[in-house]
mmCIF file of C-alpha atoms and ligand atoms in Angstrom:
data_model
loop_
_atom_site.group_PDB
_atom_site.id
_atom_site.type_symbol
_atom_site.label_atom_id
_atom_site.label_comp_id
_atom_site.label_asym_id
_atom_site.label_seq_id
_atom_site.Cartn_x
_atom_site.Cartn_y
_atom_site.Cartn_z
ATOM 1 C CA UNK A 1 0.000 0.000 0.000
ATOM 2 C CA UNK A 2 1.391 3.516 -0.662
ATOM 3 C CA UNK A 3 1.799 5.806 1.745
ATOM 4 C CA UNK A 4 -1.684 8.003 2.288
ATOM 5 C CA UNK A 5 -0.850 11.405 1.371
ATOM 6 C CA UNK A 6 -2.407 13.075 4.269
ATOM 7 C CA UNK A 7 -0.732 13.095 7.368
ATOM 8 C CA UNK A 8 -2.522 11.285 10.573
ATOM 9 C CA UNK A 9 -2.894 15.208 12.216
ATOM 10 C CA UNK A 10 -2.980 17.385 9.031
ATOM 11 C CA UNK A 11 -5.493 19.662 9.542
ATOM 12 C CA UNK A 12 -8.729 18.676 7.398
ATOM 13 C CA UNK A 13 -11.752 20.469 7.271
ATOM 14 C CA UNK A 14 -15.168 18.553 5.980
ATOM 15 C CA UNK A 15 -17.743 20.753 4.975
ATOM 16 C CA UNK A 16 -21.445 19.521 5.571
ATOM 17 C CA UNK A 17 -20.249 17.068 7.955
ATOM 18 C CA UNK A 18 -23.802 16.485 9.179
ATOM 19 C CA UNK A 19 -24.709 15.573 5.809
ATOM 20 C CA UNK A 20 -25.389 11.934 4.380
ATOM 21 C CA UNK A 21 -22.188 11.861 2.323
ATOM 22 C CA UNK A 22 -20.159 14.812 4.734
ATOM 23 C CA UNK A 23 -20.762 12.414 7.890
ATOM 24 C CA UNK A 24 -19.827 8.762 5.980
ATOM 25 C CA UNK A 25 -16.327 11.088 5.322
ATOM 26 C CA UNK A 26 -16.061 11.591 8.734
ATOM 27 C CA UNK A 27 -16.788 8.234 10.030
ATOM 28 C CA UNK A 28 -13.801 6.853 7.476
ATOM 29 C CA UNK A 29 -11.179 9.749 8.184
ATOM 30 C CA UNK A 30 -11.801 8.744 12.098
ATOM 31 C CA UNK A 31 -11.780 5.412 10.714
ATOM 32 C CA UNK A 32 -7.913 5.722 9.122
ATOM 33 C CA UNK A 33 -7.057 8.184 12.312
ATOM 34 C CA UNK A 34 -7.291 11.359 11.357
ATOM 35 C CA UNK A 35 -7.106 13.670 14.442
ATOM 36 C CA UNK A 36 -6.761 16.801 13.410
ATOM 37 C CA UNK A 37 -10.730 17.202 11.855
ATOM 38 C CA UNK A 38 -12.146 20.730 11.613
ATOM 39 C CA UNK A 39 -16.039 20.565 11.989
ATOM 40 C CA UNK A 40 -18.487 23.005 12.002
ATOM 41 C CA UNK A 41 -22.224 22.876 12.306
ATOM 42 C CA UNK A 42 -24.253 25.491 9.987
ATOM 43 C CA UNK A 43 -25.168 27.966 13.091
ATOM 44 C CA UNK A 44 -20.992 27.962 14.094
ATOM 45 C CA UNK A 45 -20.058 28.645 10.445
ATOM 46 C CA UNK A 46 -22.464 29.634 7.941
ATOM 47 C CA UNK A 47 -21.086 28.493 4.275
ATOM 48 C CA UNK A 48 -22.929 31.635 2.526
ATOM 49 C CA UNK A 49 -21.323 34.081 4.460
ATOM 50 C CA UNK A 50 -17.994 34.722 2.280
ATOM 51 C CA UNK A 51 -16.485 36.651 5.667
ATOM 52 C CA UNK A 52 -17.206 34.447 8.225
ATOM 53 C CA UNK A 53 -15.659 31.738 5.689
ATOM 54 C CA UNK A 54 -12.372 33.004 4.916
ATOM 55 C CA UNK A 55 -12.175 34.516 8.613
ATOM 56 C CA UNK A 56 -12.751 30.813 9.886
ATOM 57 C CA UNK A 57 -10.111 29.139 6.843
ATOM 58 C CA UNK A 58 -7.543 32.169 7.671
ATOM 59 C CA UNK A 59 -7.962 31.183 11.642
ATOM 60 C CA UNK A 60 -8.256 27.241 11.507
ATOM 61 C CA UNK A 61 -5.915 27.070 8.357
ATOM 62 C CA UNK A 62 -7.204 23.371 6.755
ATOM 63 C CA UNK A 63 -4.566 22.401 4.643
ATOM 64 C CA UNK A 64 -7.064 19.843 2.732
ATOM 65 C CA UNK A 65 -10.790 20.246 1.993
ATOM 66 C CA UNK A 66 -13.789 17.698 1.637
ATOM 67 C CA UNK A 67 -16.623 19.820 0.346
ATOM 68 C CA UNK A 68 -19.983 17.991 0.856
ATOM 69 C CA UNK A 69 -22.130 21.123 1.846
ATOM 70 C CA UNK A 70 -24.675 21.769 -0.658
ATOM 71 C CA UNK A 71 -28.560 22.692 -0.511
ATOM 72 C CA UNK A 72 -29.586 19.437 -1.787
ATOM 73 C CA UNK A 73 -33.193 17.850 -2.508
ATOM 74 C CA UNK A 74 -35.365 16.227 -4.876
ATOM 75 C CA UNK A 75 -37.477 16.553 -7.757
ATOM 76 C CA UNK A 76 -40.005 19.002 -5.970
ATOM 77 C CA UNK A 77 -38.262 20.700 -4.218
ATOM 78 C CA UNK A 78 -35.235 21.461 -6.957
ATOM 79 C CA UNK A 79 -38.566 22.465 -8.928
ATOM 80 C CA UNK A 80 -40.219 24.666 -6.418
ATOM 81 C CA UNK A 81 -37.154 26.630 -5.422
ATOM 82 C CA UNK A 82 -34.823 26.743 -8.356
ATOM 83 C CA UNK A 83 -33.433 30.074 -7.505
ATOM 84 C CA UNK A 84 -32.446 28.765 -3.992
ATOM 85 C CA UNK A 85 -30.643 25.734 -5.299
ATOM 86 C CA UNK A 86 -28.419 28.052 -7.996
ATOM 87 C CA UNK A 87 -27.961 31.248 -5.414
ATOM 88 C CA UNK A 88 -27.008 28.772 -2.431
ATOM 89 C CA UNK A 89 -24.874 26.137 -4.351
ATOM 90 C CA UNK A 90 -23.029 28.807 -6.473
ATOM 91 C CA UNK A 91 -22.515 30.850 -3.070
ATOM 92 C CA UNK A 92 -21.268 27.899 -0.972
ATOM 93 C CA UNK A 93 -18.496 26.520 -3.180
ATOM 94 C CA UNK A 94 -17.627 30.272 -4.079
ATOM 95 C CA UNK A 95 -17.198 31.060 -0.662
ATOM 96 C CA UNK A 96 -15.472 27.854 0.278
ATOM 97 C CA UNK A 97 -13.167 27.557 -3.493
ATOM 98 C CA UNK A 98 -11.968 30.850 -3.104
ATOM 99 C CA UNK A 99 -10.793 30.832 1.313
ATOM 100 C CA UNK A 100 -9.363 27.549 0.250
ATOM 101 C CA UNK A 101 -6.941 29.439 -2.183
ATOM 102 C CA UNK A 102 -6.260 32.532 0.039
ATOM 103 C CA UNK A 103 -4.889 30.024 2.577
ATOM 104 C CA UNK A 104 -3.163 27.796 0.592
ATOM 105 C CA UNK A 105 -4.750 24.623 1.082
ATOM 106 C CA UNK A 106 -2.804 21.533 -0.346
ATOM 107 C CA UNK A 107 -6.012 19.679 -1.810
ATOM 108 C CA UNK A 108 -9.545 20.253 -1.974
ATOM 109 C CA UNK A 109 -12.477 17.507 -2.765
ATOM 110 C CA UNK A 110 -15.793 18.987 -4.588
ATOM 111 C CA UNK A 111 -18.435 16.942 -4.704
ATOM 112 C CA UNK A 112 -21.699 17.065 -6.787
ATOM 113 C CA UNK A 113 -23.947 14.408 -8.840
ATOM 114 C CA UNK A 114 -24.640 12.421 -11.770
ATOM 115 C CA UNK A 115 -27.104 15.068 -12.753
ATOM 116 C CA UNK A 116 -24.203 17.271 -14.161
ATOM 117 C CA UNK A 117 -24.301 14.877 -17.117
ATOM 118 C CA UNK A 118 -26.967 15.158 -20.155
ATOM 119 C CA UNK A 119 -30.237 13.956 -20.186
ATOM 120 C CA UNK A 120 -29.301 11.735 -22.735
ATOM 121 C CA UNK A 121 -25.890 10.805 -21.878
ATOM 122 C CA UNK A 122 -24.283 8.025 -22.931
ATOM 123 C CA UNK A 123 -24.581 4.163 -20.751
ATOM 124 C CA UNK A 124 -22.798 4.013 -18.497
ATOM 125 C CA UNK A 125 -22.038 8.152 -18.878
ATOM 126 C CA UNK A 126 -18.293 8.767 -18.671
ATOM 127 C CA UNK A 127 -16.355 12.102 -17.368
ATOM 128 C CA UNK A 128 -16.193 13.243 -20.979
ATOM 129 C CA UNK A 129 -20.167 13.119 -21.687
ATOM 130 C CA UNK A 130 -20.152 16.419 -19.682
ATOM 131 C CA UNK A 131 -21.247 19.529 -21.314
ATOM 132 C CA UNK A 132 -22.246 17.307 -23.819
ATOM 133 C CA UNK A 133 -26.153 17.745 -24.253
ATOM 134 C CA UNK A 134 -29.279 19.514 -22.776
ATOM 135 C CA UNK A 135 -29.818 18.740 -19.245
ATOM 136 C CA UNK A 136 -32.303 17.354 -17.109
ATOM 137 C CA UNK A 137 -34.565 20.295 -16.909
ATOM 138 C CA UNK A 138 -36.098 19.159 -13.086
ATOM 139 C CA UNK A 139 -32.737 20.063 -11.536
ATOM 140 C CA UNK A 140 -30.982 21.978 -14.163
ATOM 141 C CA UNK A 141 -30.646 24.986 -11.939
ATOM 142 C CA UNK A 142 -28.713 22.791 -9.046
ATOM 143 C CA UNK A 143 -26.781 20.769 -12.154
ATOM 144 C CA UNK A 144 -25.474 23.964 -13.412
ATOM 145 C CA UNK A 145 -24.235 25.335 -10.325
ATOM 146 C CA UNK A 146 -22.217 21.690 -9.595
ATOM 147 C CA UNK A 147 -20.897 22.477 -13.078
ATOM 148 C CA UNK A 148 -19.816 25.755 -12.417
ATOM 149 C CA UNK A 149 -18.092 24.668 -9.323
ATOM 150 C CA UNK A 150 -16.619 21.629 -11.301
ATOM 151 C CA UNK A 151 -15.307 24.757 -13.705
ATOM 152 C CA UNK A 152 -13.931 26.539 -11.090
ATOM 153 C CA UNK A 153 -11.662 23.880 -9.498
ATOM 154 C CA UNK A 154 -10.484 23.476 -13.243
ATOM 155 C CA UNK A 155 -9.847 27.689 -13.338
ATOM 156 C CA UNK A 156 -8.179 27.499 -10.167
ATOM 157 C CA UNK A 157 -6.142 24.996 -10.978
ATOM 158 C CA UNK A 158 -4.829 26.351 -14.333
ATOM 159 C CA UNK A 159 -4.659 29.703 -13.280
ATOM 160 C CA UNK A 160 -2.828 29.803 -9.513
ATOM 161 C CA UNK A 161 -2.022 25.984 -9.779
ATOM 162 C CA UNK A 162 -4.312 24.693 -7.225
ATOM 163 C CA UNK A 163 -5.234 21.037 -6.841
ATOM 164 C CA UNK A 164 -8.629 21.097 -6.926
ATOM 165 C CA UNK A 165 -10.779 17.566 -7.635
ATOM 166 C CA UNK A 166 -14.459 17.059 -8.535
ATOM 167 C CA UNK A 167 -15.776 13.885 -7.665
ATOM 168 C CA UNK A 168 -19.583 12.764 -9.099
ATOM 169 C CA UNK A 169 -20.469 9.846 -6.904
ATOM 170 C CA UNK A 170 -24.023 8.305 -8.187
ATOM 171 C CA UNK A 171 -26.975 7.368 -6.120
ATOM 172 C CA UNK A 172 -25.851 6.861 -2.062
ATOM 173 C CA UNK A 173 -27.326 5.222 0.287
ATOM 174 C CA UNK A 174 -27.381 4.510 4.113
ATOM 175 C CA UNK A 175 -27.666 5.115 7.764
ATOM 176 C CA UNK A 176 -28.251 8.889 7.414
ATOM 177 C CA UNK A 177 -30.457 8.850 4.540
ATOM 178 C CA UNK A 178 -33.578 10.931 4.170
ATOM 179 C CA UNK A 179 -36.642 8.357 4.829
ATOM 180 C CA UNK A 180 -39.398 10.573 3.998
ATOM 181 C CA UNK A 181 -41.630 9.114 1.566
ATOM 182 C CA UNK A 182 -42.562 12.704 0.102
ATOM 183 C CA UNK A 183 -38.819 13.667 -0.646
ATOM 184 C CA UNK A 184 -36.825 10.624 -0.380
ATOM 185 C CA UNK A 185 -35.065 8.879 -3.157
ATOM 186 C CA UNK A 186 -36.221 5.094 -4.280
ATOM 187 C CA UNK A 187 -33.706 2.938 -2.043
ATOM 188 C CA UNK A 188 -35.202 4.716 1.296
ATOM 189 C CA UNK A 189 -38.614 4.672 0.060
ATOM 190 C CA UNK A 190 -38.612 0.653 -0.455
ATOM 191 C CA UNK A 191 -37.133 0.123 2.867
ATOM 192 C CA UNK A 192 -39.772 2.564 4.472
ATOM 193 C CA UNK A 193 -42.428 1.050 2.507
ATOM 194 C CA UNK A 194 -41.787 -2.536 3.517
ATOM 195 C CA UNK A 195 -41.356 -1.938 6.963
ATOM 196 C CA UNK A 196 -44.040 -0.664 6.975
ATOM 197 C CA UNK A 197 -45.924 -3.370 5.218
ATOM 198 C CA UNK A 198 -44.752 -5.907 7.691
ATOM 199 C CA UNK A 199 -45.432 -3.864 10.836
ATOM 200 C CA UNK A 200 -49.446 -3.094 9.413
ATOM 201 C CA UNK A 201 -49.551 -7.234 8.569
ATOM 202 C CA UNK A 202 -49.939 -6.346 5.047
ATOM 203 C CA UNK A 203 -49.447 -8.963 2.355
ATOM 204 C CA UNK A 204 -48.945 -6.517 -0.963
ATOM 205 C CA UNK A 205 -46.397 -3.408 -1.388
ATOM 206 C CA UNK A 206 -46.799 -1.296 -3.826
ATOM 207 C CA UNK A 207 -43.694 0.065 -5.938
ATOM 208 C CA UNK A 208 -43.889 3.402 -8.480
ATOM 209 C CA UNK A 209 -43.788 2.183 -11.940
ATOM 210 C CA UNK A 210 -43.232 -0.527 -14.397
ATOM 211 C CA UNK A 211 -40.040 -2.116 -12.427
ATOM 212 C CA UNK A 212 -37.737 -2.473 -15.265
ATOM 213 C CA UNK A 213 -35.925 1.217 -14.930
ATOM 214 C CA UNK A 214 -32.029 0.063 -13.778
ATOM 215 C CA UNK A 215 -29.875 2.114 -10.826
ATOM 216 C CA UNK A 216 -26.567 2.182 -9.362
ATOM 217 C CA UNK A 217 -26.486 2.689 -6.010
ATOM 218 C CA UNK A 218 -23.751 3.043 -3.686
ATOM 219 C CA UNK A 219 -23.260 2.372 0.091
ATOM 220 C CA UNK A 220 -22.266 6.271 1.897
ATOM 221 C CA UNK A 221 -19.061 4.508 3.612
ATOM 222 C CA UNK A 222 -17.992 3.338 0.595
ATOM 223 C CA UNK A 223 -18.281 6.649 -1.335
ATOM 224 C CA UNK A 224 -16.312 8.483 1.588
ATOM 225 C CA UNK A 225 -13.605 5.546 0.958
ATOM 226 C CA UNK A 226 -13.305 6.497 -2.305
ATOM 227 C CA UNK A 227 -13.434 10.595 -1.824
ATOM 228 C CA UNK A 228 -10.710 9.773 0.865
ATOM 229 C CA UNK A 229 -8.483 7.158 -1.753
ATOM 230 C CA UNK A 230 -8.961 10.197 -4.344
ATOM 231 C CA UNK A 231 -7.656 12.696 -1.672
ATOM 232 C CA UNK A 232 -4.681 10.452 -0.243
ATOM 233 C CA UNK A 233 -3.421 9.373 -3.988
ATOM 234 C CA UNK A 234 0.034 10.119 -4.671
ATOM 235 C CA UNK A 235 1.161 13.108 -5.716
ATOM 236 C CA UNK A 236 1.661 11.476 -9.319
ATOM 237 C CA UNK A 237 -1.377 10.000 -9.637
ATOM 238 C CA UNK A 238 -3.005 13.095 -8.104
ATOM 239 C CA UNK A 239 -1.945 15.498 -10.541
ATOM 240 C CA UNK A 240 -2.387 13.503 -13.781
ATOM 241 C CA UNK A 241 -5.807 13.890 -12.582
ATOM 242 C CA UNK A 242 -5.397 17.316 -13.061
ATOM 243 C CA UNK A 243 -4.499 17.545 -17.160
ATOM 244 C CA UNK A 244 -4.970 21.596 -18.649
ATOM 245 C CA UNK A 245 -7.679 20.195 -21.450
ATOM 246 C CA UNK A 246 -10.212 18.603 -19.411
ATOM 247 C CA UNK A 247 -12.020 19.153 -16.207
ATOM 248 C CA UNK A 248 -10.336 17.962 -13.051
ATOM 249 C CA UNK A 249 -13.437 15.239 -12.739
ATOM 250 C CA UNK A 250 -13.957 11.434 -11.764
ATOM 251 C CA UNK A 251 -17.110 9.526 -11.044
ATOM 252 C CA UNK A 252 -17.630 7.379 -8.152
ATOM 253 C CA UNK A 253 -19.673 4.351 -8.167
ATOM 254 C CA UNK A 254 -20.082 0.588 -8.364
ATOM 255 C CA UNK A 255 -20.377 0.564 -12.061
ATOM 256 C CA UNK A 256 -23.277 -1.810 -11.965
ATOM 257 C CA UNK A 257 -27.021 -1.701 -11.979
ATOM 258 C CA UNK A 258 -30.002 -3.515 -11.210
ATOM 259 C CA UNK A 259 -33.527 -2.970 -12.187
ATOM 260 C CA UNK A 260 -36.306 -1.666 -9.269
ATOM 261 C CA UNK A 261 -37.973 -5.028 -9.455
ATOM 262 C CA UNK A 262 -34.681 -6.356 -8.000
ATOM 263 C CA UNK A 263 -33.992 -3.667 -5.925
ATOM 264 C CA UNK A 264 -37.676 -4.211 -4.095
ATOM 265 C CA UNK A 265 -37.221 -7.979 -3.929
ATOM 266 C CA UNK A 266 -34.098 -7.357 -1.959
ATOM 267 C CA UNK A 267 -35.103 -5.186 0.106
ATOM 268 C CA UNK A 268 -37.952 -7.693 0.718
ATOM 269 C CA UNK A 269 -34.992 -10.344 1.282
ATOM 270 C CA UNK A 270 -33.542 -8.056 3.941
ATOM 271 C CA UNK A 271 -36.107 -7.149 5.968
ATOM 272 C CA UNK A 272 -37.766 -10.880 5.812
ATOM 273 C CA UNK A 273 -41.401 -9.467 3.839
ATOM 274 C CA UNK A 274 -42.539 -12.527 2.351
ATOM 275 C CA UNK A 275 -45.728 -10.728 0.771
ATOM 276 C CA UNK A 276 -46.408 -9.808 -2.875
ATOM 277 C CA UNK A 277 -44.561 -6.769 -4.356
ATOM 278 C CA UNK A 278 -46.877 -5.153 -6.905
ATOM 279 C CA UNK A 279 -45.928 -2.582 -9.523
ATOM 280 C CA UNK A 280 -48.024 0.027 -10.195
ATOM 281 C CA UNK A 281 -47.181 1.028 -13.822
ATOM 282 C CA UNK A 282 -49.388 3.949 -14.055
ATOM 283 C CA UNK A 283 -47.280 5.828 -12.203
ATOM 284 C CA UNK A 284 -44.104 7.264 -13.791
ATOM 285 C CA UNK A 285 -40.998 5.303 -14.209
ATOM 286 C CA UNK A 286 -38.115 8.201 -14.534
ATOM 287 C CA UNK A 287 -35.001 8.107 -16.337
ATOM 288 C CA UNK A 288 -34.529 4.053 -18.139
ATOM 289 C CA UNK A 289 -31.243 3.896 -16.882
ATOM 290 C CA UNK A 290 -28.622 6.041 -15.219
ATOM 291 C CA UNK A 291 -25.060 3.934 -14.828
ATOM 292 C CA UNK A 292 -21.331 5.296 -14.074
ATOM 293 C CA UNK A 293 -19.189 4.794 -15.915
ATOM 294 C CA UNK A 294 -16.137 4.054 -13.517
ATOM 295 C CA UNK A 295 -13.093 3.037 -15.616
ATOM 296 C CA UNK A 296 -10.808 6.154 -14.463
ATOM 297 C CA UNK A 297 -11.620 5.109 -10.976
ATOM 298 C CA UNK A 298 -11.388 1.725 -11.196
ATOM 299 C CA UNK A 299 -7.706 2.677 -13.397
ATOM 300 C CA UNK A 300 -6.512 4.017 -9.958
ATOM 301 C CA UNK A 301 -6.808 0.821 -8.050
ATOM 302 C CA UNK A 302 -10.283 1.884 -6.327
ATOM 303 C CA UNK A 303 -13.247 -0.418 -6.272
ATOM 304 C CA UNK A 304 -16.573 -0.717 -3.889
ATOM 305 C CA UNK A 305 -16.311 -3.161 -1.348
ATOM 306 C CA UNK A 306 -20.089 -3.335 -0.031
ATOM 307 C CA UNK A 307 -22.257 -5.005 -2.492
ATOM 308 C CA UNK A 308 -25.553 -3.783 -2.495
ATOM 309 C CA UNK A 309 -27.312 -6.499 -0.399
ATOM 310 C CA UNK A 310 -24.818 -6.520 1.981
ATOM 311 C CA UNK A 311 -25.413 -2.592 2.353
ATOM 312 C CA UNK A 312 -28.993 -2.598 2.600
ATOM 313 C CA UNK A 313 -28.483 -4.796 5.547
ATOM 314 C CA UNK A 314 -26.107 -2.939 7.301
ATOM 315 C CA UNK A 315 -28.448 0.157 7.325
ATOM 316 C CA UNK A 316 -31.485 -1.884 8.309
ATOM 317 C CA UNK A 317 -29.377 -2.630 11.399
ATOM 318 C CA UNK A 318 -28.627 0.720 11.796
ATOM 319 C CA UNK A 319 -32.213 2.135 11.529
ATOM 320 C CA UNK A 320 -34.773 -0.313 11.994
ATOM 321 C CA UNK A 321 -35.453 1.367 15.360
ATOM 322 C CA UNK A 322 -37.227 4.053 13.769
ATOM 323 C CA UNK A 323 -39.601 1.597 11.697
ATOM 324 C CA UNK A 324 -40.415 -0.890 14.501
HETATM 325 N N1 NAP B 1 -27.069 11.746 -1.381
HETATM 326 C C1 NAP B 1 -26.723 11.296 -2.570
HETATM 327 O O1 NAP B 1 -27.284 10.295 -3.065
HETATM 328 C C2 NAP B 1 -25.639 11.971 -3.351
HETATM 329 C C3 NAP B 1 -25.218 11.343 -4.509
HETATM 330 C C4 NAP B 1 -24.238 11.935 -5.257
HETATM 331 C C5 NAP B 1 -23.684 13.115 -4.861
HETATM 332 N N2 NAP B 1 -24.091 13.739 -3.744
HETATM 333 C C6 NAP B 1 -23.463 15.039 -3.450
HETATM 334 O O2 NAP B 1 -22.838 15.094 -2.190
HETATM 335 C C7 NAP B 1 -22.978 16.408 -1.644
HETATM 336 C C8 NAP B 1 -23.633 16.302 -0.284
HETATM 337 O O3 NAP B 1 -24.878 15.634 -0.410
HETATM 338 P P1 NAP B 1 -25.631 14.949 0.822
HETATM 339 O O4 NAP B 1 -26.549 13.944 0.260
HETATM 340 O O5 NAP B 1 -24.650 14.572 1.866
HETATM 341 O O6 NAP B 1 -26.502 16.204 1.313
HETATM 342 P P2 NAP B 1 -27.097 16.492 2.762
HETATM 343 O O7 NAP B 1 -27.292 15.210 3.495
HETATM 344 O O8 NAP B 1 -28.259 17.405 2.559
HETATM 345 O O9 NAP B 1 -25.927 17.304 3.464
HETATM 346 C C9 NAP B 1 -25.552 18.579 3.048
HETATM 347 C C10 NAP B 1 -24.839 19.254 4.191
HETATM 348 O O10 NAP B 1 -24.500 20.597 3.799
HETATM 349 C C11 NAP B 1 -24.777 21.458 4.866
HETATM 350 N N3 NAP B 1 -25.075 22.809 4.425
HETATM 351 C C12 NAP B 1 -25.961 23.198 3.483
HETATM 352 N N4 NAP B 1 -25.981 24.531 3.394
HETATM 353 C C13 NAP B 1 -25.092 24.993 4.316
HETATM 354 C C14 NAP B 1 -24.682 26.276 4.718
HETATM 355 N N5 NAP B 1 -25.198 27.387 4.162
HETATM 356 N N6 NAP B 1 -23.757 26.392 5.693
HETATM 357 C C15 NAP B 1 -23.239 25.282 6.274
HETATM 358 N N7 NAP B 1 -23.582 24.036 5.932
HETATM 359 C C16 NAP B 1 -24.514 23.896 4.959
HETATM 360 C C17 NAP B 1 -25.993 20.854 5.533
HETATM 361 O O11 NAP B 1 -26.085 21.358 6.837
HETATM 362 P P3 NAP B 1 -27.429 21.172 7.739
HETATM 363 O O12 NAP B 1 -27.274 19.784 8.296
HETATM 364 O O13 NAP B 1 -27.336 22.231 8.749
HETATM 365 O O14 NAP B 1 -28.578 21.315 6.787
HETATM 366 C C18 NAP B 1 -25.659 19.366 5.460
HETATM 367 O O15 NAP B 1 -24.879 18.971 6.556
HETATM 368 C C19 NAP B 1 -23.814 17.205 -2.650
HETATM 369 O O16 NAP B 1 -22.954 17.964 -3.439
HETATM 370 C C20 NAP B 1 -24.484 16.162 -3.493
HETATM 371 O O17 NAP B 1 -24.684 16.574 -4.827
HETATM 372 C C21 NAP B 1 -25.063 13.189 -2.963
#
């Protein structure tokens, strides 16, 4: 194994720690021991105040940067409040890009989402589909603003010689995830839905759709081992990452897919509902298929280690309580 590039007590400072993916980097950086983290909630350190940021990077001086905060959400909401989703994301990585550079830091992680790619992207959509073709137009205003802060790492880069990554993981799950049937995404929604089924004695759940759209999903810990694997690559491997005529970008995820059908009769699996899944195909199915394509990951020796049944039954474990 080569040596990690961070040091054990360099000074790292995850933004949106709270967060589903900002929290599973926390939990692997303690993981590895890393002492030397640099949290701070939303009321201690507001990320769309551009003074209180660089006053808080020129006092705590993080030396590398995870940035998970976003204002993230789903279809509705990234419908409702488009303006919000631009304004805020835009502000956030501004605010956070630009302390990051006044101080110096060593390397910074941006993260954002498989929506950045087309509508119609190429499957499984690689790094160089981006910019490509019209976007989703649901979450075009939050898509744009990941790809301007994609852009920016690239500008800083080539113009003060920065090393600023972008990483896309796809869909995450796990213990932190949003179960709220109005807002949350399919995986929690199944898991809600059949807990519920077996708690009420039903024999029938009902799943959105026709069944036969495919997704990738991804277990949280697993996506923080990768953002941390990107971060602690040699310097070498690090900065051929970093090439002057394409974005500074690399997707994270499994680089396989299964259907919703499957998806439900695992989750059935897990939590032991031996009723009848039903599929309601009035209602709509979304995108047919939205797959990673992971080769430049996979290139650098980094592959997912928690296959998907496996993770689905580590965060029943972990949040069953709340269903039973
Ligand atoms: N979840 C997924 O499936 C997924 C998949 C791919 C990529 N990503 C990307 O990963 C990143 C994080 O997503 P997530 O799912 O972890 O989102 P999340 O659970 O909503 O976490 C976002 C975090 O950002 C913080 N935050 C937002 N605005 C802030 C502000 N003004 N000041 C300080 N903190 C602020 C939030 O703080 P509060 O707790 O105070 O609200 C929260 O801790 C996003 O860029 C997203 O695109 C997520």
């Amino acid at each position: 194994m080569p040596k990690p590039f961070m040091e054990l007590d360099s000074r790292i400072f995850v933004a949106g720690h709270r967060g589903l993916v900002g929290s599973a980097i926390v939990r692997g950086l303690r993981r590895a021991g890393y002492s030397n983290l640099l949290l701070r909630s939303r009321q201690e350190l507001d990320l769309l105040d551009a003074h209180a940021v660089a006053a808080f990077f020129a006092e705590a001086r993080p030396e590398f940067v995870f940035l998970a905060a976003a204002k993230v959400g789903g279809i509705l909401a990234n419908d409702t409040y488009p303006a919000d989703f631009i304004r805020e994301n835009l502000s956030i990585q501004t605010n956070v890009i630009e302390a990051s550079k006044q101080v110096g830091v060593r390397r910074l992680l941006f993260l954002g989402s498989s929506c950045i790619y087309p509508k119609l992207a190429p499957q499984p959509m690689p790094e160089s589909c981006l910019l490509t073709g019209p976007l989703e137009p649901t979450n075009r205003a939050y898509a744009l603003a990941k790809i301007a802060g994609i852009e920016m790492c690239w500008a800083y880069n080539r113009q003060f010689g920065t090393r600023y990554l972008a990483a896309m993981p796809t869909n995450l799950y796990g213990p932190g995830d949003n179960f709220d049937l109005a807002t949350s995404h399919v995986l929690p929604a199944l898991i809600r839905k059949t807990a519920e089924a077996i708690k009420a004695g039903a024999r029938q759940v009902v799943v959105w759709g026709s069944g036969t759209p495919r997704r990738e999903l991804l277990y949280s810990d697993d996506a923080a081992e990768a953002c941390l694997f990107l971060m602690n690559l040699d310097e070498e491997r690090f900065v051929s990452l970093l090439v002057k005529d394409a974005p500074p970008l690399v997707n994270i995820g499994t680089g396989e897919d299964v259907t919703i059908r499957e998806l439900a009769e695992t989750v059935a699996r897990v939590l032991g509902f031996e009723g009848e899944i039903v599929f309601d195909a009035r209602k709509p199915d979304g995108t047919p298929r939205k797959l990673m394509d992971v080769t430049k990951l996979r290139g650098l020796g980094w592959r997912h280690t928690t296959e998907l049944e496996q993770g689905i039954a580590k965060t029943w474990e972990l949040v069953r309580n709340q269903f039973v």
